[in-house]
Amino acid sequence: MTRVVVVGAGIGGLVAAVALRRVGIDVEVYERSPEPRVEGTGLSIMSNAVAALRGHGVELALEDRGRAIESFHLNTFDGRPIRAVPVRSIGDRLGAPSVCVHRADLQQALLEAAGDCPIAVGAVATGFTADGDGVRVDFADGRVARGDVLIGADGFHSAVRGQLVGPETPRDAGYACWLATIPFAHKALPAGHVAHYWGRGSRFGLVDIGHGRAYWWGTRNNTTWDGTKEQVLRACDGWADEVRAAVEATPVEAIVGLAARDRPFLRTWGDGPVTLLGDAAHPMLTSLGQGAGMAVEDGVVLARCLAGATDPRQALRRYEDERRARTRRMVRTSRALSRFEQAERPWARLVRDAAFRWMPEPLLHRQNASAMTFPATTGTRST
């Protein structure tokens, strides 16, 4: 039986573990944190990721844990409508909803689905050595893991990626992000609603994630967070009432501030018995809301490729080949959309708003459906 070592117990690592166990593969997961991470703010699991999980026999009851998207609106900074995005109708056609959920709730669902899968915590990977028998992984506290395959699912600062490709410089997108999840109710945020607000070099989002909670996020060009709520309030001065109300209702300690960054896309994700998955392979900006979704798809395709494989190394290369074009497109589209939406000059903002307001409905539908459709895979063949 193939034995897989997964480094990282985030969304991608846990999905990989759950999916691999569904096809009878032995898995061990190693997480650097003292406990599997059950923190963070909100995120979206779009129809493509829900379909990928269901098609692999993984049901996480996400609609009970979060809230399916019922309506999605793009607005000006002060709340005037620009365009409705047909997220629900696309999901209805695909037979899978898009769900907004707290990261901790998704993480808990995956931990439950993982069952008795061994998950070692406080395990900081320091390096790996591949040989004819598989791969050895070393950890800072002296622990050693051996397997036929190593999956680097250890996120943006992946130690596995670092050994595979060497030192890298992240790409800075030029703006700061603020994120928070709070108990919140407002007449402008009905059940299942997602609203994005566009201003001058700045955006905000307000999302119902169910159970009386809202997830909000904001961005601002050429800014680094100073750690105060006053900076965020200044950034949304004059914005829609619901945006300011959400920020005002948020304790400063609940706000996560970070720089928007991704990395250049890798042409090669692995070598021998080693490969990468999720943010370790293809970190992307958040404009498409598909970072978690791509990690979910990766985990399912990886499991299908390894299922019954007589040569795990060839199966890893097939997984990489199947995922490369789609994830490259997502990374590039996310960066391009981010640049477009963060427009600052008056003429650029006019073009941005007009482009979405007057985009033909079939084109809008086609662009969103492309991202929200889990592609057919050929990973069920054995090698």
Tab-separated table of C-alpha atoms in Angstrom:
chain	number	residue	atom	x	y	z
A	1	MET	CA	0.000	0.000	0.000
A	2	THR	CA	1.212	3.514	-0.855
A	3	ARG	CA	2.143	5.525	2.228
A	4	VAL	CA	1.772	9.308	2.015
A	5	VAL	CA	3.265	11.946	4.308
A	6	VAL	CA	1.417	15.285	4.230
A	7	VAL	CA	3.164	18.331	5.668
A	8	GLY	CA	0.540	20.895	6.689
A	9	ALA	CA	-2.880	20.450	8.304
A	10	GLY	CA	-4.555	23.454	6.722
A	11	ILE	CA	-7.437	23.164	4.275
A	12	GLY	CA	-5.372	21.673	1.454
A	13	GLY	CA	-3.528	19.196	3.651
A	14	LEU	CA	-6.668	17.941	5.361
A	15	VAL	CA	-8.624	17.654	2.098
A	16	ALA	CA	-5.734	15.635	0.660
A	17	ALA	CA	-5.714	13.375	3.720
A	18	VAL	CA	-9.479	12.819	3.622
A	19	ALA	CA	-9.513	12.216	-0.140
A	20	LEU	CA	-6.521	9.850	-0.049
A	21	ARG	CA	-8.030	7.773	2.737
A	22	ARG	CA	-11.242	7.488	0.689
A	23	VAL	CA	-9.249	5.558	-1.944
A	24	GLY	CA	-7.486	3.316	0.577
A	25	ILE	CA	-4.149	5.121	0.869
A	26	ASP	CA	-2.294	5.275	4.186
A	27	VAL	CA	-1.751	8.902	5.274
A	28	GLU	CA	0.084	10.709	8.068
A	29	VAL	CA	-0.245	14.483	8.520
A	30	TYR	CA	2.331	16.733	10.220
A	31	GLU	CA	1.385	20.242	11.347
A	32	ARG	CA	3.801	22.874	12.633
A	33	SER	CA	1.256	24.562	14.923
A	34	PRO	CA	0.712	23.245	18.471
A	35	GLU	CA	-2.791	22.198	17.387
A	36	PRO	CA	-4.482	21.788	13.980
A	37	ARG	CA	-5.364	25.337	12.982
A	38	VAL	CA	-8.897	26.333	13.907
A	39	GLU	CA	-8.527	30.073	13.520
A	40	GLY	CA	-8.815	32.738	10.827
A	41	THR	CA	-11.758	34.574	9.309
A	42	GLY	CA	-14.289	33.827	6.582
A	43	LEU	CA	-13.795	32.305	3.157
A	44	SER	CA	-15.786	30.998	0.224
A	45	ILE	CA	-16.045	27.419	-0.971
A	46	MET	CA	-17.431	27.883	-4.451
A	47	SER	CA	-19.486	25.403	-6.486
A	48	ASN	CA	-16.405	23.849	-8.098
A	49	ALA	CA	-14.938	22.869	-4.720
A	50	VAL	CA	-18.251	21.593	-3.372
A	51	ALA	CA	-18.685	19.479	-6.533
A	52	ALA	CA	-15.129	18.143	-6.252
A	53	LEU	CA	-15.738	16.992	-2.673
A	54	ARG	CA	-19.135	15.473	-3.384
A	55	GLY	CA	-17.876	13.698	-6.465
A	56	HIS	CA	-15.243	12.039	-4.294
A	57	GLY	CA	-17.766	10.980	-1.679
A	58	VAL	CA	-16.883	13.696	0.848
A	59	GLU	CA	-19.888	15.503	2.339
A	60	LEU	CA	-19.028	18.216	4.892
A	61	ALA	CA	-22.519	19.705	5.414
A	62	LEU	CA	-21.098	23.137	4.626
A	63	GLU	CA	-24.522	24.735	4.201
A	64	ASP	CA	-25.251	23.878	7.835
A	65	ARG	CA	-21.891	25.150	9.036
A	66	GLY	CA	-21.943	28.347	6.966
A	67	ARG	CA	-24.351	29.984	4.490
A	68	ALA	CA	-24.975	29.287	0.831
A	69	ILE	CA	-24.731	32.379	-1.377
A	70	GLU	CA	-28.214	33.562	-2.353
A	71	SER	CA	-27.286	36.942	-3.828
A	72	PHE	CA	-24.031	38.642	-4.835
A	73	HIS	CA	-23.904	42.360	-5.660
A	74	LEU	CA	-21.161	44.711	-6.807
A	75	ASN	CA	-21.670	48.282	-5.537
A	76	THR	CA	-20.020	51.661	-5.536
A	77	PHE	CA	-18.312	52.685	-2.302
A	78	ASP	CA	-21.477	54.398	-1.050
A	79	GLY	CA	-23.744	51.457	-1.788
A	80	ARG	CA	-25.176	52.269	-5.233
A	81	PRO	CA	-25.590	49.093	-7.326
A	82	ILE	CA	-23.226	48.282	-10.175
A	83	ARG	CA	-24.179	44.708	-11.034
A	84	ALA	CA	-25.579	41.487	-9.630
A	85	VAL	CA	-23.331	38.456	-10.164
A	86	PRO	CA	-25.201	35.215	-11.007
A	87	VAL	CA	-23.480	33.011	-8.430
A	88	ARG	CA	-26.624	31.234	-7.251
A	89	SER	CA	-28.017	30.558	-10.727
A	90	ILE	CA	-24.688	29.103	-11.846
A	91	GLY	CA	-24.584	26.915	-8.746
A	92	ASP	CA	-28.135	25.755	-9.378
A	93	ARG	CA	-27.206	24.739	-12.912
A	94	LEU	CA	-24.087	22.942	-11.694
A	95	GLY	CA	-25.973	21.206	-8.900
A	96	ALA	CA	-23.645	22.520	-6.194
A	97	PRO	CA	-24.003	25.693	-4.123
A	98	SER	CA	-21.297	28.201	-3.279
A	99	VAL	CA	-20.943	28.516	0.493
A	100	CYS	CA	-19.386	31.166	2.721
A	101	VAL	CA	-18.090	29.761	5.985
A	102	HIS	CA	-15.736	30.564	8.832
A	103	ARG	CA	-12.342	28.958	8.313
A	104	ALA	CA	-12.485	27.377	11.775
A	105	ASP	CA	-15.807	25.695	10.948
A	106	LEU	CA	-14.447	24.328	7.678
A	107	GLN	CA	-11.319	23.143	9.477
A	108	GLN	CA	-13.423	21.369	12.102
A	109	ALA	CA	-15.501	19.668	9.404
A	110	LEU	CA	-12.333	18.385	7.736
A	111	LEU	CA	-10.883	17.156	11.036
A	112	GLU	CA	-14.091	15.224	11.655
A	113	ALA	CA	-13.982	13.767	8.140
A	114	ALA	CA	-10.344	12.765	8.673
A	115	GLY	CA	-11.463	10.540	11.550
A	116	ASP	CA	-8.580	8.572	13.038
A	117	CYS	CA	-6.013	9.782	10.491
A	118	PRO	CA	-2.766	10.381	12.433
A	119	ILE	CA	-2.134	14.145	12.760
A	120	ALA	CA	1.086	15.090	14.531
A	121	VAL	CA	1.248	18.664	15.852
A	122	GLY	CA	4.183	20.881	16.759
A	123	ALA	CA	6.060	19.246	13.858
A	124	VAL	CA	8.195	21.848	12.068
A	125	ALA	CA	9.567	20.333	8.859
A	126	THR	CA	13.217	21.204	8.250
A	127	GLY	CA	13.909	19.207	5.107
A	128	PHE	CA	13.433	16.012	3.148
A	129	THR	CA	15.604	13.412	1.438
A	130	ALA	CA	14.353	11.316	-1.468
A	131	ASP	CA	15.814	7.923	-2.343
A	132	GLY	CA	14.834	4.772	-4.168
A	133	ASP	CA	12.624	3.664	-1.300
A	134	GLY	CA	10.605	6.882	-1.068
A	135	VAL	CA	11.205	9.986	0.987
A	136	ARG	CA	12.345	10.868	4.502
A	137	VAL	CA	11.121	14.044	6.214
A	138	ASP	CA	13.027	15.556	9.141
A	139	PHE	CA	11.512	17.798	11.808
A	140	ALA	CA	13.032	20.371	14.127
A	141	ASP	CA	12.399	18.319	17.272
A	142	GLY	CA	14.199	15.264	15.897
A	143	ARG	CA	11.170	13.405	14.620
A	144	VAL	CA	11.456	11.586	11.306
A	145	ALA	CA	8.696	10.460	8.933
A	146	ARG	CA	9.054	8.099	5.990
A	147	GLY	CA	6.696	7.504	3.101
A	148	ASP	CA	6.438	6.629	-0.552
A	149	VAL	CA	5.179	10.161	-1.282
A	150	LEU	CA	5.577	13.595	0.347
A	151	ILE	CA	2.894	16.242	-0.167
A	152	GLY	CA	3.941	19.798	0.689
A	153	ALA	CA	0.671	21.412	1.800
A	154	ASP	CA	2.383	23.808	4.192
A	155	GLY	CA	1.080	27.080	2.810
A	156	PHE	CA	2.551	30.339	1.565
A	157	HIS	CA	5.820	29.885	3.485
A	158	SER	CA	6.174	26.225	2.538
A	159	ALA	CA	9.365	24.544	3.742
A	160	VAL	CA	8.855	21.819	1.143
A	161	ARG	CA	8.590	24.372	-1.674
A	162	GLY	CA	11.646	26.169	-0.307
A	163	GLN	CA	13.781	23.042	-0.670
A	164	LEU	CA	12.373	22.238	-4.108
A	165	VAL	CA	12.852	25.659	-5.715
A	166	GLY	CA	15.203	27.616	-3.427
A	167	PRO	CA	14.837	31.197	-2.152
A	168	GLU	CA	12.009	33.246	-3.635
A	169	THR	CA	10.738	36.793	-3.286
A	170	PRO	CA	6.946	37.105	-2.897
A	171	ARG	CA	5.139	39.451	-5.293
A	172	ASP	CA	3.608	42.398	-3.454
A	173	ALA	CA	0.249	43.493	-4.896
A	174	GLY	CA	0.629	47.014	-3.499
A	175	TYR	CA	-2.164	47.123	-0.957
A	176	ALA	CA	-3.059	46.101	2.574
A	177	CYS	CA	-5.943	43.803	3.542
A	178	TRP	CA	-8.016	43.880	6.716
A	179	LEU	CA	-10.252	40.940	7.602
A	180	ALA	CA	-12.605	40.101	10.475
A	181	THR	CA	-15.575	37.943	11.448
A	182	ILE	CA	-18.109	39.295	13.945
A	183	PRO	CA	-21.697	38.838	15.158
A	184	PHE	CA	-23.545	41.290	12.925
A	185	ALA	CA	-26.989	42.099	11.569
A	186	HIS	CA	-27.987	44.873	9.170
A	187	LYS	CA	-30.911	45.417	6.820
A	188	ALA	CA	-28.436	45.703	3.928
A	189	LEU	CA	-27.110	42.208	4.651
A	190	PRO	CA	-29.971	39.730	4.187
A	191	ALA	CA	-29.465	35.985	4.584
A	192	GLY	CA	-26.984	34.545	2.109
A	193	HIS	CA	-25.908	37.944	0.783
A	194	VAL	CA	-22.458	38.919	-0.464
A	195	ALA	CA	-21.706	42.567	-1.272
A	196	HIS	CA	-18.530	44.080	-2.679
A	197	TYR	CA	-17.987	47.844	-2.586
A	198	TRP	CA	-15.498	49.597	-4.868
A	199	GLY	CA	-13.872	52.920	-4.151
A	200	ARG	CA	-10.704	54.803	-5.052
A	201	GLY	CA	-7.850	52.330	-4.660
A	202	SER	CA	-9.871	50.608	-1.996
A	203	ARG	CA	-12.484	47.866	-1.673
A	204	PHE	CA	-14.653	46.386	1.042
A	205	GLY	CA	-16.634	43.191	1.201
A	206	LEU	CA	-19.474	42.223	3.514
A	207	VAL	CA	-20.558	38.576	3.624
A	208	ASP	CA	-23.202	36.652	5.551
A	209	ILE	CA	-21.623	33.401	6.790
A	210	GLY	CA	-24.661	32.240	8.763
A	211	HIS	CA	-25.456	31.825	12.448
A	212	GLY	CA	-25.709	35.579	12.977
A	213	ARG	CA	-22.167	36.233	11.785
A	214	ALA	CA	-20.673	38.385	9.054
A	215	TYR	CA	-17.255	38.283	7.463
A	216	TRP	CA	-15.889	41.604	6.240
A	217	TRP	CA	-12.702	42.533	4.462
A	218	GLY	CA	-11.186	45.757	3.210
A	219	THR	CA	-8.218	46.843	1.086
A	220	ARG	CA	-6.315	50.051	0.491
A	221	ASN	CA	-3.501	50.838	-1.952
A	222	ASN	CA	-0.036	51.819	-0.756
A	223	THR	CA	-0.884	51.060	2.859
A	224	THR	CA	0.478	48.936	5.661
A	225	TRP	CA	-1.705	48.329	8.698
A	226	ASP	CA	-0.718	50.332	11.771
A	227	GLY	CA	-2.623	48.011	14.102
A	228	THR	CA	-5.448	50.431	14.891
A	229	LYS	CA	-9.144	50.343	14.041
A	230	GLU	CA	-9.005	54.100	13.415
A	231	GLN	CA	-6.944	53.468	10.264
A	232	VAL	CA	-9.631	51.122	8.922
A	233	LEU	CA	-12.398	53.573	9.793
A	234	ARG	CA	-10.566	56.355	7.954
A	235	ALA	CA	-10.285	54.074	4.929
A	236	CYS	CA	-14.084	53.654	4.813
A	237	ASP	CA	-15.016	57.233	5.706
A	238	GLY	CA	-18.083	58.157	3.619
A	239	TRP	CA	-18.729	54.552	2.565
A	240	ALA	CA	-22.058	52.729	2.777
A	241	ASP	CA	-23.630	52.680	6.226
A	242	GLU	CA	-23.395	48.908	6.508
A	243	VAL	CA	-19.660	48.932	5.783
A	244	ARG	CA	-18.935	51.472	8.504
A	245	ALA	CA	-21.324	49.743	10.901
A	246	ALA	CA	-19.488	46.440	10.466
A	247	VAL	CA	-16.084	48.010	11.103
A	248	GLU	CA	-17.360	49.985	14.079
A	249	ALA	CA	-18.802	46.797	15.609
A	250	THR	CA	-15.444	45.003	15.373
A	251	PRO	CA	-13.004	44.890	18.306
A	252	VAL	CA	-9.524	45.787	17.123
A	253	GLU	CA	-8.194	42.434	18.354
A	254	ALA	CA	-10.569	40.678	15.920
A	255	ILE	CA	-9.030	42.419	12.883
A	256	VAL	CA	-6.381	40.560	10.902
A	257	GLY	CA	-4.129	42.822	8.841
A	258	LEU	CA	-1.801	41.609	6.113
A	259	ALA	CA	-0.119	42.612	2.885
A	260	ALA	CA	-1.665	41.281	-0.327
A	261	ARG	CA	0.906	38.970	-1.903
A	262	ASP	CA	1.258	35.980	-4.179
A	263	ARG	CA	4.205	34.244	-5.861
A	264	PRO	CA	5.301	33.720	-9.457
A	265	PHE	CA	3.678	30.592	-10.853
A	266	LEU	CA	5.884	27.505	-10.782
A	267	ARG	CA	6.269	25.491	-13.975
A	268	THR	CA	7.433	22.504	-11.905
A	269	TRP	CA	5.716	21.578	-8.636
A	270	GLY	CA	7.685	18.505	-7.658
A	271	ASP	CA	10.437	16.022	-8.230
A	272	GLY	CA	10.548	12.282	-7.654
A	273	PRO	CA	8.267	11.329	-4.755
A	274	VAL	CA	7.553	14.959	-3.772
A	275	THR	CA	4.893	17.412	-4.920
A	276	LEU	CA	3.094	20.543	-3.728
A	277	LEU	CA	-0.556	21.377	-3.137
A	278	GLY	CA	-2.676	24.459	-2.463
A	279	ASP	CA	-0.933	27.681	-1.427
A	280	ALA	CA	2.397	25.875	-1.323
A	281	ALA	CA	2.054	25.266	-5.068
A	282	HIS	CA	0.100	28.283	-6.355
A	283	PRO	CA	-0.668	31.067	-3.841
A	284	MET	CA	-3.002	33.630	-5.359
A	285	LEU	CA	-4.629	36.945	-4.543
A	286	THR	CA	-8.153	36.833	-3.192
A	287	SER	CA	-10.160	38.609	-5.904
A	288	LEU	CA	-11.649	35.389	-7.313
A	289	GLY	CA	-12.336	33.867	-3.889
A	290	GLN	CA	-10.836	30.603	-5.151
A	291	GLY	CA	-7.746	30.053	-2.983
A	292	ALA	CA	-9.449	27.458	-0.792
A	293	GLY	CA	-11.311	26.037	-3.781
A	294	MET	CA	-8.107	25.350	-5.707
A	295	ALA	CA	-6.642	23.551	-2.674
A	296	VAL	CA	-9.786	21.401	-2.456
A	297	GLU	CA	-9.594	20.555	-6.157
A	298	ASP	CA	-5.892	19.723	-5.799
A	299	GLY	CA	-6.565	17.283	-2.981
A	300	VAL	CA	-9.288	15.439	-4.880
A	301	VAL	CA	-7.331	15.206	-8.142
A	302	LEU	CA	-4.222	14.062	-6.266
A	303	ALA	CA	-6.171	11.241	-4.628
A	304	ARG	CA	-7.662	10.148	-7.945
A	305	CYS	CA	-4.227	10.059	-9.552
A	306	LEU	CA	-2.687	8.026	-6.731
A	307	ALA	CA	-5.619	5.601	-6.454
A	308	GLY	CA	-4.355	2.207	-7.576
A	309	ALA	CA	-1.138	3.651	-9.015
A	310	THR	CA	1.717	1.136	-9.313
A	311	ASP	CA	4.199	3.976	-9.803
A	312	PRO	CA	3.391	6.823	-7.348
A	313	ARG	CA	6.002	9.128	-8.887
A	314	GLN	CA	4.348	8.972	-12.300
A	315	ALA	CA	1.001	9.538	-10.595
A	316	LEU	CA	2.339	12.733	-8.999
A	317	ARG	CA	3.493	14.046	-12.380
A	318	ARG	CA	0.050	13.309	-13.825
A	319	TYR	CA	-1.579	15.195	-10.932
A	320	GLU	CA	0.670	18.180	-11.634
A	321	ASP	CA	-0.086	18.049	-15.356
A	322	GLU	CA	-3.837	17.978	-14.698
A	323	ARG	CA	-3.732	20.916	-12.283
A	324	ARG	CA	-1.172	23.213	-13.894
A	325	ALA	CA	-3.237	24.974	-16.573
A	326	ARG	CA	-6.295	25.617	-14.382
A	327	THR	CA	-4.362	26.904	-11.392
A	328	ARG	CA	-2.110	29.063	-13.578
A	329	ARG	CA	-5.213	30.649	-15.074
A	330	MET	CA	-6.641	31.289	-11.595
A	331	VAL	CA	-3.432	32.895	-10.342
A	332	ARG	CA	-3.171	35.162	-13.386
A	333	THR	CA	-6.858	36.063	-13.397
A	334	SER	CA	-6.836	36.839	-9.675
A	335	ARG	CA	-3.880	39.181	-10.087
A	336	ALA	CA	-5.358	40.911	-13.144
A	337	LEU	CA	-8.770	41.299	-11.490
A	338	SER	CA	-7.146	42.595	-8.320
A	339	ARG	CA	-5.280	45.281	-10.283
A	340	PHE	CA	-8.469	46.220	-12.146
A	341	GLU	CA	-10.623	46.419	-9.014
A	342	GLN	CA	-8.030	48.420	-7.046
A	343	ALA	CA	-8.184	51.203	-9.651
A	344	GLU	CA	-7.333	54.621	-8.231
A	345	ARG	CA	-7.314	57.180	-11.043
A	346	PRO	CA	-10.736	58.620	-11.962
A	347	TRP	CA	-10.705	57.381	-15.568
A	348	ALA	CA	-9.650	53.896	-14.476
A	349	ARG	CA	-12.484	53.738	-11.932
A	350	LEU	CA	-14.984	54.803	-14.579
A	351	VAL	CA	-13.744	52.056	-16.897
A	352	ARG	CA	-13.864	49.499	-14.076
A	353	ASP	CA	-17.431	50.293	-13.045
A	354	ALA	CA	-18.691	50.609	-16.622
A	355	ALA	CA	-17.053	47.330	-17.670
A	356	PHE	CA	-19.027	45.379	-15.082
A	357	ARG	CA	-22.220	47.426	-15.323
A	358	TRP	CA	-22.567	46.945	-19.072
A	359	MET	CA	-20.935	43.535	-19.560
A	360	PRO	CA	-23.313	41.339	-21.608
A	361	GLU	CA	-25.070	38.835	-19.372
A	362	PRO	CA	-23.873	35.765	-21.335
A	363	LEU	CA	-20.258	36.904	-20.974
A	364	LEU	CA	-20.626	37.568	-17.243
A	365	HIS	CA	-22.234	34.167	-16.806
A	366	ARG	CA	-19.592	32.402	-18.896
A	367	GLN	CA	-16.658	33.988	-17.050
A	368	ASN	CA	-18.020	33.066	-13.622
A	369	ALA	CA	-19.159	29.595	-14.684
A	370	SER	CA	-15.670	28.799	-15.969
A	371	ALA	CA	-14.170	29.344	-12.518
A	372	MET	CA	-17.054	27.658	-10.707
A	373	THR	CA	-17.019	24.419	-12.726
A	374	PHE	CA	-14.844	21.562	-11.479
A	375	PRO	CA	-13.159	20.211	-14.602
A	376	ALA	CA	-13.398	16.563	-15.555
A	377	THR	CA	-10.241	14.705	-14.583
A	378	THR	CA	-8.501	11.639	-15.948
A	379	GLY	CA	-6.783	10.839	-12.659
A	380	THR	CA	-8.622	7.594	-12.089
A	381	ARG	CA	-6.278	5.707	-14.425
A	382	SER	CA	-3.649	3.627	-12.686
A	383	THR	CA	0.007	3.572	-13.734
